[in-house]
Amino acid sequence: MSQSRPSGPSQRRVERISQQPEAAEPAPLEDAAPSDPPAPRSAPSHQSRPGPADDIMLSTGKPQPSPKPTQEQIRQQPGRKAWVPNQHGAWSMLVLPPVVGWVVGGFSWVNLIFLPAWWGAYLTYWAWSQWLRTRSPRKRALLLLPLIIYTGWTALLGLLVLLAAPYLIQWVVPLAPLFAVAAHQVWRGHERSLISGLATTSAASLMAAVTYSLAVSGAGGFLGTANVASLPGSSPNGALTGWQWMWLVTGLTAAYFGGTVPYIKSMIRERFNYPLLTGTVVAHSAVAAGVVWAATGGYLPWSHAALWVVLALRSLIMPLWQWHLARTRHRPLRPGTMGVVEIVMCVAFLVTVATR
């Protein structure tokens, strides 16, 4: 099989003619018509960078639900906060003291009117406090309706209570200064101060003595200072009876609710406040020591003394644990969790006072 050498490159030149017409020569610069300057391009609109919500939507196909409003945002809604107080701890002090008076003295039918009047009084105080601290006319207009309704409700029921039990007018003497202190703190914008909390809890604790007064139909003289025999209620050793025992129980009720004011502050608003924590622990320890001493003499049940020892330990351990969670995990205990603990303590307080 023969093999030929490849031929060399062809010497022929192939000329390709373009089918497109030649472009016209540009006109001289001096002959060109002046044109308008080009319009500036509009700047692109601002667009935020994608964040975690966009990542969730891209991965799941569903937009991230809007977060629930915080307590501070709820407090900034005047129409809502005037109807429903956001002081969740107040509900226990509105219920427990009257029940303590029933347990010691018994139930009176006037309580069916007095309790709604007492709850209406607190709601009236709350509505007025919100109205006083609000300076905007628009927000005050939103607060006007609940203020009028709660005030009228309290005035009507209060009048019925006084008609049924006129001897209750004497309780204005200890309650008026406490309400004046609380109102003054609201006027100054310090409704969450320690003084305001102690004044309101003291007034609420007096409801134990008021319901006891209803149970005994006003017997016992002015504010229960007279020694009247055969009144219900007595200490375990029988040395304290009637109003003597009731005033001791009322004082313990005030000590419990008064102690919750700095305790809750150290858990939420006053975290890492060591002077406040020290004062809280000292106050609880002093009451616990007094209750243990009274229990040794038979004036108080030992179960109640044990409860106060637990309360004293709680006033130290719970805030320190809360501070540890806030430092390390940045997720402290929620107010709802603390509320459940306080409900348990309230039930234990009632049960231990009622036992002999």
Tab-separated table of C-alpha atoms in Angstrom:
chain	number	residue	atom	x	y	z
A	1	MET	CA	0.000	0.000	0.000
A	2	SER	CA	1.531	3.233	-1.144
A	3	GLN	CA	1.537	6.281	1.018
A	4	SER	CA	1.625	9.798	-0.421
A	5	ARG	CA	3.015	12.828	1.277
A	6	PRO	CA	0.540	15.394	2.445
A	7	SER	CA	0.202	18.284	0.165
A	8	GLY	CA	1.519	21.628	1.271
A	9	PRO	CA	-0.612	24.528	2.176
A	10	SER	CA	-2.639	25.925	-0.618
A	11	GLN	CA	-1.348	29.063	-2.217
A	12	ARG	CA	-4.787	30.154	-3.252
A	13	ARG	CA	-6.420	32.942	-1.284
A	14	VAL	CA	-10.150	32.898	-0.774
A	15	GLU	CA	-11.741	36.294	-0.355
A	16	ARG	CA	-15.020	36.356	1.502
A	17	ILE	CA	-17.369	39.227	0.774
A	18	SER	CA	-19.557	40.348	3.616
A	19	GLN	CA	-23.211	40.692	2.807
A	20	GLN	CA	-23.713	43.468	5.356
A	21	PRO	CA	-23.650	47.025	4.056
A	22	GLU	CA	-20.790	49.148	5.087
A	23	ALA	CA	-21.477	51.413	7.959
A	24	ALA	CA	-21.773	55.035	7.124
A	25	GLU	CA	-18.932	57.210	8.114
A	26	PRO	CA	-19.577	59.118	11.290
A	27	ALA	CA	-20.444	62.709	10.816
A	28	PRO	CA	-17.900	65.242	11.839
A	29	LEU	CA	-18.124	66.428	15.402
A	30	GLU	CA	-18.907	69.924	14.398
A	31	ASP	CA	-21.869	68.762	12.296
A	32	ALA	CA	-23.402	66.509	14.981
A	33	ALA	CA	-26.520	67.831	16.640
A	34	PRO	CA	-26.116	68.444	20.358
A	35	SER	CA	-27.928	65.769	22.391
A	36	ASP	CA	-29.364	66.008	25.906
A	37	PRO	CA	-27.209	64.589	28.674
A	38	PRO	CA	-28.315	61.100	29.785
A	39	ALA	CA	-30.639	61.004	32.757
A	40	PRO	CA	-28.946	59.793	35.912
A	41	ARG	CA	-29.895	56.316	36.990
A	42	SER	CA	-32.006	56.148	40.072
A	43	ALA	CA	-30.314	54.711	43.106
A	44	PRO	CA	-31.500	51.225	44.024
A	45	SER	CA	-33.896	51.050	46.933
A	46	HIS	CA	-32.457	50.008	50.275
A	47	GLN	CA	-32.854	46.339	51.041
A	48	SER	CA	-31.940	44.742	54.333
A	49	ARG	CA	-29.695	41.761	54.430
A	50	PRO	CA	-31.308	38.366	54.903
A	51	GLY	CA	-31.517	37.261	58.491
A	52	PRO	CA	-32.534	34.169	60.477
A	53	ALA	CA	-36.203	34.694	59.623
A	54	ASP	CA	-35.381	34.492	55.905
A	55	ASP	CA	-33.369	31.302	56.436
A	56	ILE	CA	-36.304	29.698	58.228
A	57	MET	CA	-38.695	30.703	55.460
A	58	LEU	CA	-36.362	29.334	52.736
A	59	SER	CA	-35.852	26.022	54.525
A	60	THR	CA	-39.430	25.391	55.640
A	61	GLY	CA	-41.444	27.439	53.188
A	62	LYS	CA	-43.304	29.078	56.071
A	63	PRO	CA	-42.697	32.554	57.470
A	64	GLN	CA	-41.549	32.791	61.054
A	65	PRO	CA	-44.441	33.691	63.388
A	66	SER	CA	-44.267	37.096	64.989
A	67	PRO	CA	-42.970	36.997	68.576
A	68	LYS	CA	-45.345	37.463	71.483
A	69	PRO	CA	-45.422	40.961	72.987
A	70	THR	CA	-43.261	41.493	76.027
A	71	GLN	CA	-44.610	42.688	79.359
A	72	GLU	CA	-43.214	46.146	78.686
A	73	GLN	CA	-45.057	46.293	75.357
A	74	ILE	CA	-48.256	45.178	77.066
A	75	ARG	CA	-47.821	47.893	79.687
A	76	GLN	CA	-47.614	50.439	76.876
A	77	GLN	CA	-51.169	49.567	75.778
A	78	PRO	CA	-53.261	51.843	78.002
A	79	GLY	CA	-56.609	50.481	76.886
A	80	ARG	CA	-55.690	46.945	77.923
A	81	LYS	CA	-53.698	47.526	81.071
A	82	ALA	CA	-56.460	49.631	82.614
A	83	TRP	CA	-58.926	46.742	82.489
A	84	VAL	CA	-56.617	43.884	83.508
A	85	PRO	CA	-53.763	44.654	85.938
A	86	ASN	CA	-50.446	43.103	84.973
A	87	GLN	CA	-49.433	42.636	88.614
A	88	HIS	CA	-49.851	38.869	88.626
A	89	GLY	CA	-48.684	38.515	92.215
A	90	ALA	CA	-51.504	40.771	93.395
A	91	TRP	CA	-54.170	38.128	92.840
A	92	SER	CA	-52.891	35.938	95.666
A	93	MET	CA	-52.898	38.823	98.136
A	94	LEU	CA	-56.442	39.695	97.052
A	95	VAL	CA	-57.692	36.184	97.850
A	96	LEU	CA	-55.612	34.699	100.675
A	97	PRO	CA	-56.158	37.277	103.486
A	98	PRO	CA	-59.984	37.171	103.331
A	99	VAL	CA	-59.855	33.370	103.309
A	100	VAL	CA	-57.593	33.449	106.384
A	101	GLY	CA	-60.261	35.472	108.199
A	102	TRP	CA	-62.883	32.896	107.223
A	103	VAL	CA	-60.751	30.006	108.441
A	104	VAL	CA	-60.233	31.608	111.850
A	105	GLY	CA	-63.604	33.260	112.447
A	106	GLY	CA	-66.082	31.682	110.061
A	107	PHE	CA	-68.044	32.837	107.037
A	108	SER	CA	-70.541	35.696	106.966
A	109	TRP	CA	-73.081	36.357	104.237
A	110	VAL	CA	-71.820	39.957	104.037
A	111	ASN	CA	-68.663	38.541	102.459
A	112	LEU	CA	-70.704	37.929	99.321
A	113	ILE	CA	-70.864	41.715	98.945
A	114	PHE	CA	-67.617	42.627	100.642
A	115	LEU	CA	-65.321	40.502	98.465
A	116	PRO	CA	-66.502	41.992	95.142
A	117	ALA	CA	-66.234	45.434	96.737
A	118	TRP	CA	-62.665	44.718	97.868
A	119	TRP	CA	-61.641	43.421	94.454
A	120	GLY	CA	-63.319	46.412	92.843
A	121	ALA	CA	-61.361	48.699	95.169
A	122	TYR	CA	-58.103	47.222	93.925
A	123	LEU	CA	-59.181	47.539	90.295
A	124	THR	CA	-60.180	51.140	90.976
A	125	TYR	CA	-56.792	51.838	92.530
A	126	TRP	CA	-55.113	50.294	89.497
A	127	ALA	CA	-57.177	52.300	86.997
A	128	TRP	CA	-56.577	55.564	88.866
A	129	SER	CA	-52.855	54.836	89.145
A	130	GLN	CA	-52.632	54.341	85.387
A	131	TRP	CA	-54.620	57.514	84.764
A	132	LEU	CA	-52.433	59.579	87.102
A	133	ARG	CA	-49.165	58.410	85.597
A	134	THR	CA	-50.358	58.994	82.013
A	135	ARG	CA	-49.796	62.480	80.617
A	136	SER	CA	-51.106	62.010	77.078
A	137	PRO	CA	-54.737	63.187	76.605
A	138	ARG	CA	-55.326	60.439	74.038
A	139	LYS	CA	-54.170	57.713	76.414
A	140	ARG	CA	-56.137	59.208	79.279
A	141	ALA	CA	-59.250	59.013	77.135
A	142	LEU	CA	-58.672	55.267	76.726
A	143	LEU	CA	-58.370	54.900	80.493
A	144	LEU	CA	-61.524	56.845	81.259
A	145	LEU	CA	-64.077	54.067	80.682
A	146	PRO	CA	-62.557	51.425	83.004
A	147	LEU	CA	-61.869	54.136	85.564
A	148	ILE	CA	-65.535	55.180	85.649
A	149	ILE	CA	-66.851	51.604	85.698
A	150	TYR	CA	-64.522	50.379	88.452
A	151	THR	CA	-65.071	53.481	90.572
A	152	GLY	CA	-68.846	53.212	90.296
A	153	TRP	CA	-68.752	49.478	90.990
A	154	THR	CA	-66.668	49.965	94.144
A	155	ALA	CA	-68.733	52.886	95.409
A	156	LEU	CA	-72.034	51.038	94.973
A	157	LEU	CA	-70.886	47.793	96.591
A	158	GLY	CA	-69.036	49.671	99.331
A	159	LEU	CA	-72.227	51.524	100.218
A	160	LEU	CA	-74.139	48.243	100.405
A	161	VAL	CA	-71.464	46.740	102.659
A	162	LEU	CA	-71.620	49.700	105.051
A	163	LEU	CA	-75.415	49.477	105.153
A	164	ALA	CA	-75.187	45.780	106.032
A	165	ALA	CA	-72.252	46.130	108.457
A	166	PRO	CA	-71.823	49.767	109.556
A	167	TYR	CA	-69.163	48.811	112.123
A	168	LEU	CA	-66.707	48.287	109.248
A	169	ILE	CA	-66.270	52.067	108.984
A	170	GLN	CA	-63.676	51.805	111.779
A	171	TRP	CA	-61.252	50.086	109.392
A	172	VAL	CA	-60.821	53.339	107.519
A	173	VAL	CA	-58.450	54.381	110.320
A	174	PRO	CA	-55.640	51.907	109.493
A	175	LEU	CA	-56.414	51.646	105.774
A	176	ALA	CA	-56.512	55.352	104.877
A	177	PRO	CA	-52.812	56.071	105.653
A	178	LEU	CA	-51.719	53.005	103.691
A	179	PHE	CA	-53.787	54.021	100.675
A	180	ALA	CA	-52.441	57.574	100.966
A	181	VAL	CA	-48.848	56.315	100.862
A	182	ALA	CA	-49.601	54.142	97.840
A	183	ALA	CA	-51.364	57.010	96.033
A	184	HIS	CA	-48.466	59.364	96.763
A	185	GLN	CA	-46.013	56.878	95.278
A	186	VAL	CA	-48.172	56.584	92.174
A	187	TRP	CA	-48.320	60.365	91.829
A	188	ARG	CA	-44.524	60.512	91.932
A	189	GLY	CA	-44.266	57.726	89.374
A	190	HIS	CA	-42.862	55.225	91.891
A	191	GLU	CA	-45.758	52.779	91.978
A	192	ARG	CA	-43.286	49.873	91.844
A	193	SER	CA	-41.130	51.133	94.680
A	194	LEU	CA	-40.483	49.163	97.844
A	195	ILE	CA	-42.529	51.613	99.932
A	196	SER	CA	-45.515	51.329	97.607
A	197	GLY	CA	-45.337	47.535	97.642
A	198	LEU	CA	-45.191	47.379	101.432
A	199	ALA	CA	-48.136	49.777	101.752
A	200	THR	CA	-50.370	47.832	99.368
A	201	THR	CA	-49.491	44.426	100.848
A	202	SER	CA	-50.164	45.721	104.366
A	203	ALA	CA	-53.573	47.010	103.291
A	204	ALA	CA	-54.368	43.690	101.632
A	205	SER	CA	-53.281	41.742	104.715
A	206	LEU	CA	-55.701	43.730	106.874
A	207	MET	CA	-58.534	42.100	104.952
A	208	ALA	CA	-57.976	39.032	107.143
A	209	ALA	CA	-58.961	41.073	110.196
A	210	VAL	CA	-61.856	42.700	108.317
A	211	THR	CA	-63.429	39.379	107.332
A	212	TYR	CA	-62.916	38.142	110.899
A	213	SER	CA	-64.777	41.242	112.086
A	214	LEU	CA	-67.620	40.296	109.753
A	215	ALA	CA	-67.609	36.767	111.162
A	216	VAL	CA	-67.987	38.020	114.759
A	217	SER	CA	-70.448	40.783	113.744
A	218	GLY	CA	-68.157	43.563	114.932
A	219	ALA	CA	-67.625	42.186	118.435
A	220	GLY	CA	-64.356	43.047	120.130
A	221	GLY	CA	-64.515	46.817	120.321
A	222	PHE	CA	-62.599	49.316	118.213
A	223	LEU	CA	-60.335	47.372	115.825
A	224	GLY	CA	-60.568	44.325	118.069
A	225	THR	CA	-58.742	45.903	120.994
A	226	ALA	CA	-61.280	44.764	123.610
A	227	ASN	CA	-60.831	41.388	125.249
A	228	VAL	CA	-64.072	39.557	124.551
A	229	ALA	CA	-64.428	35.938	125.567
A	230	SER	CA	-66.013	33.174	123.511
A	231	LEU	CA	-64.861	34.554	120.162
A	232	PRO	CA	-63.714	31.968	117.611
A	233	GLY	CA	-60.050	31.198	117.068
A	234	SER	CA	-57.269	30.274	119.491
A	235	SER	CA	-53.581	29.435	119.551
A	236	PRO	CA	-52.452	25.798	119.945
A	237	ASN	CA	-51.807	26.264	123.678
A	238	GLY	CA	-55.066	28.183	124.209
A	239	ALA	CA	-53.305	31.255	125.615
A	240	LEU	CA	-54.392	33.492	122.733
A	241	THR	CA	-58.071	33.577	121.849
A	242	GLY	CA	-60.377	35.710	119.764
A	243	TRP	CA	-58.862	38.934	118.528
A	244	GLN	CA	-55.505	38.245	120.181
A	245	TRP	CA	-55.026	35.183	118.019
A	246	MET	CA	-56.489	36.923	114.966
A	247	TRP	CA	-54.080	39.840	115.223
A	248	LEU	CA	-51.140	37.439	115.446
A	249	VAL	CA	-52.354	35.651	112.318
A	250	THR	CA	-52.911	38.987	110.559
A	251	GLY	CA	-49.381	40.071	111.444
A	252	LEU	CA	-47.958	36.852	110.018
A	253	THR	CA	-50.002	37.380	106.851
A	254	ALA	CA	-48.592	40.887	106.497
A	255	ALA	CA	-45.077	39.571	107.138
A	256	TYR	CA	-45.454	36.954	104.420
A	257	PHE	CA	-46.790	39.285	101.725
A	258	GLY	CA	-44.488	42.108	102.774
A	259	GLY	CA	-41.534	39.750	102.418
A	260	THR	CA	-42.546	38.836	98.887
A	261	VAL	CA	-42.064	42.458	97.757
A	262	PRO	CA	-38.244	42.618	98.076
A	263	TYR	CA	-37.960	38.909	97.292
A	264	ILE	CA	-39.679	39.239	93.904
A	265	LYS	CA	-37.729	42.419	93.183
A	266	SER	CA	-34.469	40.551	93.732
A	267	MET	CA	-35.685	37.913	91.274
A	268	ILE	CA	-36.800	40.215	88.443
A	269	ARG	CA	-36.176	43.960	88.545
A	270	GLU	CA	-33.369	44.130	91.094
A	271	ARG	CA	-31.136	41.262	90.083
A	272	PHE	CA	-27.581	41.426	91.423
A	273	ASN	CA	-28.673	43.949	94.066
A	274	TYR	CA	-26.764	42.535	97.019
A	275	PRO	CA	-27.949	45.087	99.629
A	276	LEU	CA	-31.572	44.292	98.762
A	277	LEU	CA	-30.875	40.562	98.924
A	278	THR	CA	-29.191	40.972	102.304
A	279	GLY	CA	-32.140	42.905	103.703
A	280	THR	CA	-34.596	40.335	102.349
A	281	VAL	CA	-32.749	37.412	103.918
A	282	VAL	CA	-32.336	39.224	107.252
A	283	ALA	CA	-36.046	40.109	107.397
A	284	HIS	CA	-37.165	36.562	106.584
A	285	SER	CA	-34.690	35.091	109.057
A	286	ALA	CA	-35.873	37.416	111.830
A	287	VAL	CA	-39.513	36.448	111.310
A	288	ALA	CA	-38.566	32.766	111.092
A	289	ALA	CA	-36.658	33.004	114.381
A	290	GLY	CA	-39.626	34.682	116.066
A	291	VAL	CA	-42.061	32.081	114.754
A	292	VAL	CA	-39.834	29.213	115.921
A	293	TRP	CA	-39.614	30.810	119.365
A	294	ALA	CA	-43.427	31.172	119.465
A	295	ALA	CA	-43.832	27.549	118.400
A	296	THR	CA	-41.654	26.377	121.299
A	297	GLY	CA	-44.110	28.048	123.665
A	298	GLY	CA	-47.158	26.600	121.929
A	299	TYR	CA	-48.351	29.908	120.510
A	300	LEU	CA	-47.977	28.770	116.890
A	301	PRO	CA	-48.082	25.372	115.189
A	302	TRP	CA	-44.733	23.738	114.475
A	303	SER	CA	-45.809	23.219	110.887
A	304	HIS	CA	-46.076	26.987	110.488
A	305	ALA	CA	-42.635	27.436	112.016
A	306	ALA	CA	-41.233	24.927	109.520
A	307	LEU	CA	-42.850	26.897	106.696
A	308	TRP	CA	-41.077	30.078	107.784
A	309	VAL	CA	-37.751	28.270	107.858
A	310	VAL	CA	-38.425	27.229	104.257
A	311	LEU	CA	-39.349	30.819	103.372
A	312	ALA	CA	-36.107	32.105	104.885
A	313	LEU	CA	-34.064	29.598	102.887
A	314	ARG	CA	-36.041	30.438	99.759
A	315	SER	CA	-35.274	34.149	100.134
A	316	LEU	CA	-31.570	33.322	99.718
A	317	ILE	CA	-31.420	30.260	97.470
A	318	MET	CA	-33.937	31.268	94.804
A	319	PRO	CA	-32.439	34.715	94.009
A	320	LEU	CA	-28.911	33.282	93.859
A	321	TRP	CA	-30.096	30.558	91.510
A	322	GLN	CA	-31.915	33.136	89.401
A	323	TRP	CA	-28.772	35.258	89.162
A	324	HIS	CA	-26.731	32.201	88.185
A	325	LEU	CA	-29.169	31.380	85.371
A	326	ALA	CA	-29.112	34.985	84.174
A	327	ARG	CA	-25.304	35.008	84.059
A	328	THR	CA	-24.645	31.610	82.516
A	329	ARG	CA	-27.650	30.742	80.367
A	330	HIS	CA	-29.193	34.197	79.906
A	331	ARG	CA	-32.542	32.504	80.491
A	332	PRO	CA	-33.690	33.141	84.072
A	333	LEU	CA	-36.831	31.745	85.617
A	334	ARG	CA	-39.999	33.127	84.110
A	335	PRO	CA	-42.512	35.049	86.256
A	336	GLY	CA	-45.053	32.280	85.686
A	337	THR	CA	-42.752	29.745	87.320
A	338	MET	CA	-42.257	32.000	90.320
A	339	GLY	CA	-46.018	32.493	90.503
A	340	VAL	CA	-46.614	28.750	90.759
A	341	VAL	CA	-44.119	28.549	93.630
A	342	GLU	CA	-45.903	31.374	95.445
A	343	ILE	CA	-49.273	29.672	95.016
A	344	VAL	CA	-47.849	26.601	96.737
A	345	MET	CA	-46.499	28.797	99.540
A	346	CYS	CA	-49.876	30.518	99.972
A	347	VAL	CA	-51.681	27.197	100.284
A	348	ALA	CA	-49.076	25.988	102.782
A	349	PHE	CA	-49.486	29.215	104.776
A	350	LEU	CA	-53.248	28.765	104.985
A	351	VAL	CA	-53.055	25.090	105.935
A	352	THR	CA	-50.394	25.553	108.611
A	353	VAL	CA	-52.219	28.465	110.235
A	354	ALA	CA	-55.438	26.454	110.408
A	355	THR	CA	-53.803	23.409	112.018
A	356	ARG	CA	-53.393	23.000	115.763
